[in-house]
CSV table of C-alpha atoms in Angstrom, one decimal:
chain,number,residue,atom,x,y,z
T,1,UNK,CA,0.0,0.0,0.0
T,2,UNK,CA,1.1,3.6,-0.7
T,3,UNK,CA,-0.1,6.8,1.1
T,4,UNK,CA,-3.3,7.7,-0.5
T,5,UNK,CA,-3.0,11.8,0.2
T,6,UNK,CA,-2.8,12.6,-3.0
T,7,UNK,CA,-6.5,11.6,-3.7
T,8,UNK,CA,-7.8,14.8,-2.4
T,9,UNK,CA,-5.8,17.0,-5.0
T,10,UNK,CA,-7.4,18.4,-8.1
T,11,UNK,CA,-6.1,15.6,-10.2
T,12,UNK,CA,-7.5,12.9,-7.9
T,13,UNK,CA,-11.0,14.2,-7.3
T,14,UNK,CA,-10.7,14.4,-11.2
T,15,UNK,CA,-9.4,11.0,-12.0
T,16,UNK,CA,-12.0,9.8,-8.9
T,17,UNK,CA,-14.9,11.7,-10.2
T,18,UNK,CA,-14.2,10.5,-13.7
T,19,UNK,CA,-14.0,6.4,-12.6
T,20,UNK,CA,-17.3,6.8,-11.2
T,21,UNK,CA,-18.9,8.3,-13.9
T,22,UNK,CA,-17.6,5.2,-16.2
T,23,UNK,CA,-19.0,2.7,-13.5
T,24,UNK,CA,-22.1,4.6,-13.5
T,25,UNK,CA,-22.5,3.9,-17.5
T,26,UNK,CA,-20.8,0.4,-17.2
T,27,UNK,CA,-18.0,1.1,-19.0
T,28,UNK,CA,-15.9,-0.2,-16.4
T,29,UNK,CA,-16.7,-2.4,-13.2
T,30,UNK,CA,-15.9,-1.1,-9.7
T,31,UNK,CA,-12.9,-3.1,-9.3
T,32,UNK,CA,-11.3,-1.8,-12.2
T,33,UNK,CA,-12.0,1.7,-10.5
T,34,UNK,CA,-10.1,0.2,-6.8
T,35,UNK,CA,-7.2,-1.1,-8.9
T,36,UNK,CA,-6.9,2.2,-11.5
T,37,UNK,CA,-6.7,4.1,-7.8
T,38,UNK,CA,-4.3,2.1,-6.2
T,39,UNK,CA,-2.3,2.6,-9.6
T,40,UNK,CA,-2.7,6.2,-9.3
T,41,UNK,CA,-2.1,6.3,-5.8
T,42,UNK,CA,1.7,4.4,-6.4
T,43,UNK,CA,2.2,6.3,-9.3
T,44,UNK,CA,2.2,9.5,-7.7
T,45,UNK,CA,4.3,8.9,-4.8
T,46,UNK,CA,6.7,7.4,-6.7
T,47,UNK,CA,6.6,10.4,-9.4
T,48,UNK,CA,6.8,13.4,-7.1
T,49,UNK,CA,10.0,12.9,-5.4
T,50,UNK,CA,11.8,11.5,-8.8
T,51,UNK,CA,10.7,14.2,-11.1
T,52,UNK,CA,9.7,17.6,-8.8
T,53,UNK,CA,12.7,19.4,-9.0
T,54,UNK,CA,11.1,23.3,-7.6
T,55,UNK,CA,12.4,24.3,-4.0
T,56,UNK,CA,10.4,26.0,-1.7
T,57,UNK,CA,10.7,27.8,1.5
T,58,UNK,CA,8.2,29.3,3.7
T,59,UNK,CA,7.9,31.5,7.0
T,60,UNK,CA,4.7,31.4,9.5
T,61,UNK,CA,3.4,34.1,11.7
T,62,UNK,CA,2.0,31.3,13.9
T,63,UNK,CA,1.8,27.8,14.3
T,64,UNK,CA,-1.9,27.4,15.3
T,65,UNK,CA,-1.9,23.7,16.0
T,66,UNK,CA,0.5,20.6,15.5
T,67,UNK,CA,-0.2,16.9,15.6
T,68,UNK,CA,2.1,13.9,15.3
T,69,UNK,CA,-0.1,10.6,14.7
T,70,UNK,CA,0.5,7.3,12.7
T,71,UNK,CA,4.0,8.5,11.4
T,72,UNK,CA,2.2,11.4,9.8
T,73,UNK,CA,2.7,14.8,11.0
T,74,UNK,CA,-0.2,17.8,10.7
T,75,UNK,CA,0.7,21.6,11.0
T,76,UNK,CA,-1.8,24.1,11.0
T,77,UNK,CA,-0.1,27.8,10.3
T,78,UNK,CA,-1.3,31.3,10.1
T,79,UNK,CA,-0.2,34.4,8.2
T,80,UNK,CA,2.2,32.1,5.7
T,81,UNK,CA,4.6,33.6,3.7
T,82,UNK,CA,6.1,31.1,0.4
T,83,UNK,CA,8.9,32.0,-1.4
T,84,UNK,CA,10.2,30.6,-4.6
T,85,UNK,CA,13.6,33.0,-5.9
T,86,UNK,CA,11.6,36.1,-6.6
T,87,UNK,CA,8.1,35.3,-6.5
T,88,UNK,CA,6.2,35.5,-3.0
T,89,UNK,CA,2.6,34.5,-2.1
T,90,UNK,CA,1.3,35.0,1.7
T,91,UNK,CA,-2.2,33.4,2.9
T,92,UNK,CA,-4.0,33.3,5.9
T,93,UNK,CA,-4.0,29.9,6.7
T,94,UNK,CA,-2.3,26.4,5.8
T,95,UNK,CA,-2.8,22.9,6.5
T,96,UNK,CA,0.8,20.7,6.0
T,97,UNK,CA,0.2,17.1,6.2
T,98,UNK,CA,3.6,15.6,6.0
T,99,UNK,CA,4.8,11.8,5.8
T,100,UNK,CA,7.6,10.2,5.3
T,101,UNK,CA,8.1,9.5,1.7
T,102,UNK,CA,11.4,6.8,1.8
T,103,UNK,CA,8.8,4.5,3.8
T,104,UNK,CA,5.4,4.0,2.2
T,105,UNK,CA,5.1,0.4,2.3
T,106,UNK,CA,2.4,-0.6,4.4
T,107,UNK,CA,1.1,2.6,4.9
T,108,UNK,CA,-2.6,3.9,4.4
């Protein structure tokens, strides 16, 4: 099993939004969808590290809340600033969910 965080991105909502509607006209049977997602789900974590290159840093006003649970860490932080060389963006709030990506055997 690989970490399936990356389900709740753009892409897959998209990709998960997509399977159903094929299931829903029988063009494909519900555990073609599983295994298409489990696909997706091992894909991704084993594209990101390989082929993201970008660096990123950031700086928070305030680090709201923290939690530390199942090997996966959650950081909720106020006034944010992110910096990439010369362009800056600053938000109100972020959520960070961060696990450990050299492990993600067995993981959920």
């Amino acid at each position: 099993m690989t970490y399936q965080l990356y389900r709740n991105t753009t892409l897959g909502n998209t990709l998960q939004e997509t399977l159903d509607e094929l299931i829903q006209y029988g063009q494909i049977t519900p555990q073609l969808a599983i295994k298409i997602l489990l696909l997706f789900d091992k894909s991704i974590n084993n594209a990101l590290p390989s082929r993201v290159r970008s660096r990123l840093t950031f700086k928070a006003g305030r680090l709201n809340t923290y939690r530390f649970c199942d090997n996966v860490w959650t950081f909720m932080l106020n006034d944010v600033e992110f910096r990439e060389v010369q362009e800056v963006a600053k938000v109100d709030k972020v959520k960070i969910v961060a696990c450990d990506g050299k492990n993600t055997e067995g993981k959920v």
